[in-house]
Short mmCIF file of C-alpha atoms in Angstrom, two decimals:
data_model
loop_
_atom_site.label_atom_id
_atom_site.label_comp_id
_atom_site.label_asym_id
_atom_site.label_seq_id
_atom_site.Cartn_x
_atom_site.Cartn_y
_atom_site.Cartn_z
CA UNK C 1466 -14.69 -23.83 -37.54
CA UNK C 1467 -11.94 -21.22 -37.20
CA UNK C 1468 -11.17 -17.94 -38.91
CA UNK C 1469 -9.73 -19.91 -41.85
CA UNK C 1470 -13.02 -21.75 -42.43
CA UNK C 1471 -15.28 -18.71 -42.12
CA UNK C 1472 -16.41 -17.43 -45.49
CA UNK C 1473 -13.82 -14.99 -46.84
CA UNK C 1474 -16.47 -12.36 -47.63
CA UNK C 1475 -17.17 -11.99 -43.90
CA UNK C 1476 -13.76 -10.32 -43.52
CA UNK C 1477 -13.38 -7.93 -46.46
CA UNK C 1478 -10.03 -6.40 -47.31
CA UNK C 1479 -9.06 -3.66 -44.86
CA UNK C 1480 -10.40 -5.45 -41.78
CA UNK C 1481 -8.77 -8.01 -39.52
CA UNK C 1482 -9.08 -9.96 -36.31
CA UNK C 1483 -8.05 -8.05 -33.18
CA UNK C 1484 -4.70 -9.37 -31.92
CA UNK C 1485 -4.86 -12.14 -29.35
CA UNK C 1486 -3.77 -9.82 -26.54
CA UNK C 1487 -6.57 -7.37 -27.37
CA UNK C 1488 -8.93 -9.44 -25.24
CA UNK C 1489 -7.09 -8.10 -22.19
CA UNK C 1490 -8.82 -4.78 -22.80
CA UNK C 1491 -12.06 -6.51 -21.85
CA UNK C 1492 -10.83 -6.50 -18.26
CA UNK C 1493 -12.06 -2.92 -18.02
CA UNK C 1494 -15.61 -4.35 -18.00
CA UNK C 1495 -15.18 -4.80 -14.24
CA UNK C 1496 -14.58 -1.08 -13.80
CA UNK C 1497 -17.48 -0.28 -16.13
CA UNK C 1498 -19.74 -2.55 -14.08
CA UNK C 1499 -18.60 -0.72 -10.97
CA UNK C 1500 -19.45 2.63 -12.55
CA UNK C 1501 -22.88 1.32 -13.42
CA UNK C 1502 -23.47 0.13 -9.85
CA UNK C 1503 -22.43 3.51 -8.47
CA UNK C 1504 -24.57 5.34 -11.01
CA UNK C 1505 -27.60 3.16 -10.30
CA UNK C 1506 -27.23 3.68 -6.55
CA UNK C 1507 -27.02 7.44 -6.98
CA UNK C 1508 -29.98 7.49 -9.36
CA UNK C 1509 -32.07 5.53 -6.88
CA UNK C 1510 -31.49 8.14 -4.20
CA UNK C 1511 -32.25 10.94 -6.64
CA UNK C 1512 -35.56 9.36 -7.64
CA UNK C 1513 -36.61 9.11 -4.01
CA UNK C 1514 -36.06 12.85 -3.61
CA UNK C 1515 -37.79 13.78 -6.87
CA UNK C 1516 -41.50 14.67 -6.77
CA UNK C 1517 -43.59 12.27 -8.83
CA UNK C 1518 -44.80 15.01 -11.16
CA UNK C 1519 -41.23 16.08 -11.97
CA UNK C 1520 -40.15 12.67 -13.28
CA UNK C 1521 -39.63 12.16 -17.05
CA UNK C 1522 -42.72 11.42 -19.10
CA UNK C 1523 -42.83 8.10 -20.88
CA UNK C 1524 -41.57 8.23 -24.46
CA UNK C 1525 -44.23 7.36 -27.02
CA UNK C 1526 -41.98 5.13 -29.12
CA UNK C 1527 -41.20 1.68 -27.71
CA UNK C 1528 -37.59 0.52 -27.49
CA UNK C 1529 -36.58 -3.11 -28.04
CA UNK C 1530 -33.15 -4.23 -26.80
CA UNK C 1531 -31.40 -7.06 -28.68
CA UNK C 1532 -28.49 -8.96 -27.03
CA UNK C 1533 -25.24 -9.94 -28.70
CA UNK C 1534 -23.75 -13.28 -29.68
CA UNK C 1535 -23.92 -15.91 -26.91
CA UNK C 1536 -25.93 -13.52 -24.72
CA UNK C 1537 -29.59 -13.32 -23.72
CA UNK C 1538 -32.02 -10.57 -22.79
CA UNK C 1539 -30.67 -10.41 -19.24
CA UNK C 1540 -27.34 -9.07 -20.53
CA UNK C 1541 -29.09 -5.79 -21.36
CA UNK C 1542 -31.10 -5.71 -18.15
CA UNK C 1543 -29.03 -2.90 -16.57
CA UNK C 1544 -29.42 -0.75 -19.67
CA UNK C 1545 -33.14 -1.48 -19.84
CA UNK C 1546 -33.67 -0.44 -16.22
CA UNK C 1547 -31.79 2.81 -16.69
CA UNK C 1548 -33.64 3.69 -19.88
CA UNK C 1549 -36.94 3.01 -18.14
CA UNK C 1550 -35.98 5.40 -15.35
CA UNK C 1551 -35.22 7.99 -18.05
CA UNK C 1552 -38.73 7.68 -19.45
CA UNK C 1553 -38.37 5.08 -22.22
CA UNK C 1554 -40.67 2.11 -22.69
CA UNK C 1555 -38.30 -0.80 -23.09
CA UNK C 1556 -39.03 -4.34 -24.22
CA UNK C 1557 -37.03 -7.52 -24.41
CA UNK C 1558 -36.29 -9.17 -27.73
CA UNK C 1559 -37.32 -12.53 -26.21
CA UNK C 1560 -33.88 -14.06 -26.80
CA UNK C 1561 -32.68 -16.60 -24.27
CA UNK C 1562 -29.32 -17.04 -25.99
CA UNK C 1563 -28.24 -15.55 -29.32
CA UNK C 1564 -26.61 -18.72 -30.68
CA UNK C 1565 -28.81 -19.83 -33.57
CA UNK C 1566 -29.08 -19.21 -37.29
CA UNK C 1567 -28.83 -15.49 -37.94
CA UNK C 1568 -31.56 -15.54 -40.60
CA UNK C 1569 -33.94 -17.27 -38.22
CA UNK C 1570 -32.97 -14.84 -35.46
CA UNK C 1571 -33.70 -11.90 -37.77
CA UNK C 1572 -37.13 -13.31 -38.65
CA UNK C 1573 -37.91 -13.82 -34.96
CA UNK C 1574 -36.82 -10.26 -34.19
CA UNK C 1575 -39.06 -8.92 -36.95
CA UNK C 1576 -42.02 -10.80 -35.48
CA UNK C 1577 -41.22 -9.41 -32.04
CA UNK C 1578 -41.05 -5.86 -33.38
CA UNK C 1579 -44.39 -6.33 -35.12
CA UNK C 1580 -45.89 -7.48 -31.81
CA UNK C 1581 -44.51 -4.52 -29.86
CA UNK C 1582 -45.48 -2.05 -32.59
CA UNK C 1583 -49.07 -3.30 -32.59
CA UNK C 1584 -49.24 -3.10 -28.81
CA UNK C 1585 -47.97 0.49 -28.65
CA UNK C 1586 -49.43 1.74 -31.93
CA UNK C 1587 -46.10 3.19 -33.04
CA UNK C 1588 -42.91 2.36 -34.88
CA UNK C 1589 -40.18 0.80 -32.79
CA UNK C 1590 -36.65 1.91 -31.96
CA UNK C 1591 -34.13 -0.92 -31.66
CA UNK C 1592 -30.93 -1.01 -29.61
CA UNK C 1593 -28.63 -3.90 -30.52
CA UNK C 1594 -25.39 -5.03 -28.93
CA UNK C 1595 -22.81 -6.60 -31.27
CA UNK C 1596 -24.62 -9.29 -33.31
CA UNK C 1597 -27.90 -7.88 -32.02
CA UNK C 1598 -27.13 -4.61 -33.78
CA UNK C 1599 -26.44 -6.41 -37.04
CA UNK C 1600 -29.80 -8.16 -36.81
CA UNK C 1601 -31.49 -4.84 -36.05
CA UNK C 1602 -29.88 -3.17 -39.06
CA UNK C 1603 -31.11 -5.88 -41.41
CA UNK C 1604 -34.67 -5.67 -40.14
CA UNK C 1605 -34.63 -1.85 -40.27
CA UNK C 1606 -33.51 -1.88 -43.90
CA UNK C 1607 -36.39 -4.19 -44.83
CA UNK C 1608 -39.11 -2.73 -42.62
CA UNK C 1609 -38.94 1.07 -42.38
CA UNK C 1610 -42.69 0.93 -41.75
CA UNK C 1611 -41.90 -0.91 -38.52
CA UNK C 1612 -38.60 0.62 -37.36
CA UNK C 1613 -38.16 4.32 -36.54
CA UNK C 1614 -34.47 4.04 -35.73
CA UNK C 1615 -31.67 1.78 -34.54
CA UNK C 1616 -28.68 2.13 -32.26
CA UNK C 1617 -25.86 -0.38 -32.67
CA UNK C 1618 -23.17 -0.95 -30.03
CA UNK C 1619 -19.95 -2.61 -31.14
CA UNK C 1620 -21.67 -4.17 -34.14
CA UNK C 1621 -19.18 -5.12 -36.93
CA UNK C 1622 -21.67 -4.72 -39.77
CA UNK C 1623 -18.93 -4.13 -42.35
CA UNK C 1624 -16.91 -7.23 -41.43
CA UNK C 1625 -18.64 -9.82 -39.19
CA UNK C 1626 -15.63 -12.12 -39.46
CA UNK C 1627 -13.23 -9.52 -38.02
CA UNK C 1628 -13.57 -10.81 -34.47
CA UNK C 1629 -11.25 -12.20 -31.82
CA UNK C 1630 -10.08 -15.79 -32.16
CA UNK C 1631 -11.89 -16.69 -28.93
CA UNK C 1632 -15.17 -15.85 -30.62
CA UNK C 1633 -14.23 -17.99 -33.60
CA UNK C 1634 -13.66 -20.89 -31.22
CA UNK C 1635 -17.14 -20.39 -29.79
CA UNK C 1636 -18.62 -20.50 -33.28
CA UNK C 1637 -16.70 -23.70 -33.93
CA UNK C 1638 -18.22 -25.33 -30.85
CA UNK C 1639 -21.74 -24.35 -31.90
CA UNK C 1640 -21.27 -25.76 -35.39
CA UNK C 1641 -19.90 -29.03 -34.03
CA UNK C 1642 -22.82 -29.35 -31.63
CA UNK C 1643 -25.21 -28.71 -34.51
CA UNK C 1644 -23.55 -31.48 -36.49
CA UNK C 1645 -23.98 -33.74 -33.47
CA UNK C 1646 -27.71 -33.14 -33.57
CA UNK C 1647 -28.24 -30.32 -31.07
CA UNK C 1648 -31.03 -28.21 -32.47
CA UNK C 1649 -31.29 -24.42 -32.48
CA UNK C 1650 -27.59 -23.72 -32.98
CA UNK C 1651 -25.57 -22.23 -35.83
CA UNK C 1652 -24.93 -24.56 -38.74
CA UNK C 1653 -21.90 -24.36 -41.00
CA UNK C 1654 -24.09 -22.75 -43.65
CA UNK C 1655 -24.64 -19.85 -41.23
CA UNK C 1656 -20.95 -18.95 -41.27
CA UNK C 1657 -19.65 -20.22 -44.59
CA UNK C 1658 -22.57 -20.75 -46.98
CA UNK C 1659 -25.57 -19.05 -48.61
CA UNK C 1660 -27.13 -18.34 -45.21
CA UNK C 1661 -24.02 -16.39 -44.19
CA UNK C 1662 -24.04 -14.48 -47.47
CA UNK C 1663 -27.70 -13.51 -47.15
CA UNK C 1664 -27.23 -12.40 -43.53
CA UNK C 1665 -24.22 -10.31 -44.52
CA UNK C 1666 -26.07 -8.71 -47.42
CA UNK C 1667 -29.06 -7.88 -45.21
CA UNK C 1668 -26.80 -6.13 -42.70
CA UNK C 1669 -25.39 -3.91 -45.47
CA UNK C 1670 -28.62 -3.16 -47.34
CA UNK C 1671 -29.34 0.54 -47.98
CA UNK C 1672 -31.02 2.26 -45.06
CA UNK C 1673 -34.33 3.89 -46.00
CA UNK C 1674 -34.99 7.56 -45.39
CA UNK C 1675 -36.74 8.29 -42.14
CA UNK C 1676 -34.91 5.62 -40.16
CA UNK C 1677 -32.41 7.04 -37.67
CA UNK C 1678 -29.14 5.14 -37.33
CA UNK C 1679 -26.50 5.65 -34.65
CA UNK C 1680 -23.43 3.41 -34.46
CA UNK C 1681 -21.59 3.39 -31.12
CA UNK C 1682 -18.03 2.06 -31.24
CA UNK C 1683 -14.89 1.92 -29.13
CA UNK C 1684 -11.24 1.80 -30.18
CA UNK C 1685 -10.69 -0.18 -26.97
CA UNK C 1686 -12.94 -2.97 -28.22
CA UNK C 1687 -11.09 -6.24 -27.58
CA UNK C 1688 -13.54 -8.49 -29.42
CA UNK C 1689 -14.22 -6.95 -32.84
CA UNK C 1690 -12.32 -4.68 -35.22
CA UNK C 1691 -13.77 -1.30 -34.27
CA UNK C 1692 -13.41 -0.08 -37.86
CA UNK C 1693 -16.03 -2.64 -38.91
CA UNK C 1694 -18.58 -0.81 -36.72
CA UNK C 1695 -18.35 2.43 -38.73
CA UNK C 1696 -21.27 2.00 -41.09
CA UNK C 1697 -21.09 4.92 -43.55
CA UNK C 1698 -24.86 5.43 -43.32
CA UNK C 1699 -24.80 5.87 -39.54
CA UNK C 1700 -23.94 8.70 -37.18
CA UNK C 1701 -20.85 7.37 -35.42
CA UNK C 1702 -20.43 7.95 -31.68
CA UNK C 1703 -17.14 6.98 -30.06
CA UNK C 1704 -16.93 5.89 -26.42
CA UNK C 1705 -14.16 4.44 -24.27
CA UNK C 1706 -15.51 1.06 -23.28
CA UNK C 1707 -14.81 -2.63 -23.61
CA UNK C 1708 -16.96 -4.64 -25.98
CA UNK C 1709 -18.73 -6.48 -23.17
CA UNK C 1710 -19.01 -3.32 -21.09
CA UNK C 1711 -21.09 -1.54 -23.71
CA UNK C 1712 -24.08 -3.39 -22.30
CA UNK C 1713 -23.89 -1.52 -18.97
CA UNK C 1714 -21.31 1.28 -19.08
CA UNK C 1715 -23.12 4.48 -17.95
CA UNK C 1716 -21.39 6.50 -20.68
CA UNK C 1717 -22.66 4.14 -23.35
CA UNK C 1718 -26.14 4.21 -21.85
CA UNK C 1719 -26.01 8.02 -22.00
CA UNK C 1720 -25.09 7.80 -25.69
CA UNK C 1721 -27.94 5.37 -26.33
CA UNK C 1722 -30.41 7.62 -24.49
CA UNK C 1723 -29.34 10.64 -26.54
CA UNK C 1724 -29.68 8.70 -29.80
CA UNK C 1725 -33.18 7.53 -28.87
CA UNK C 1726 -34.54 11.02 -28.22
CA UNK C 1727 -35.60 12.92 -31.37
CA UNK C 1728 -33.85 16.24 -31.68
CA UNK C 1729 -31.04 15.33 -29.27
CA UNK C 1730 -27.62 14.93 -30.81
CA UNK C 1731 -26.04 11.61 -29.90
CA UNK C 1732 -22.67 13.30 -30.25
CA UNK C 1733 -23.30 15.02 -26.91
CA UNK C 1734 -22.52 11.70 -25.25
CA UNK C 1735 -19.03 11.90 -26.72
CA UNK C 1736 -18.47 15.15 -24.84
CA UNK C 1737 -19.59 13.44 -21.64
CA UNK C 1738 -17.11 10.67 -22.32
CA UNK C 1739 -14.27 13.09 -22.96
CA UNK C 1740 -15.09 14.94 -19.78
CA UNK C 1741 -14.89 11.73 -17.72
CA UNK C 1742 -11.73 10.45 -19.34
CA UNK C 1743 -9.73 13.64 -19.75
#
């Protein structure tokens, strides 16, 4: 299973795989992880000096974080901890590894959102990294009664097939393992058949009114074509981050936090990014 055997509709005209050398940009994830560590250390000291009554109140709307392809809930652990410190109620998507059928994964996510929504008595906001964002968009389009808003990070909703060749190789391995009888993995139908078509259509379905949508993207993304992340129905927020680093880069977390708070413009995070990178 390579780019040639992926369904052609997954890479519409105008989009393409990042060049092979683009993956080198992902090396900046180490620096982004370092910035997160420094930020977390500083925030810990600040919390110790802050009176309990002055700390942020908990947000009423729950936030569910959905990991990307090949990743599990732990990949968004740093972001979850920071958002909690900022006053958000965060929940895992209950994904050990995002490697299965995308339709099944979307159904499982919908069930998880229903569970969290019932527990909190409110609609849910969903933050999805890469494939996780595509799943979130599909559920939001179908269930505006359940989802108040979504934030996608490096999610190629317009062209899921416009990804680095290394990712295509990973898909190939999963399909071969599925053929060998390993359960719970992507089948060929998930990337080249009716299942792939339905997943793609769900991720592009019209977004209902009353559902906020912020799409975070980076031109330095070494894994997906950043242009595929620019959903025309979303408010686009540009950051300077690697694809992997979006899960923990403090600048991206600031953009996510801004997008999750009603009345706060997510674009303010762009100004923060420009100030740090000028």
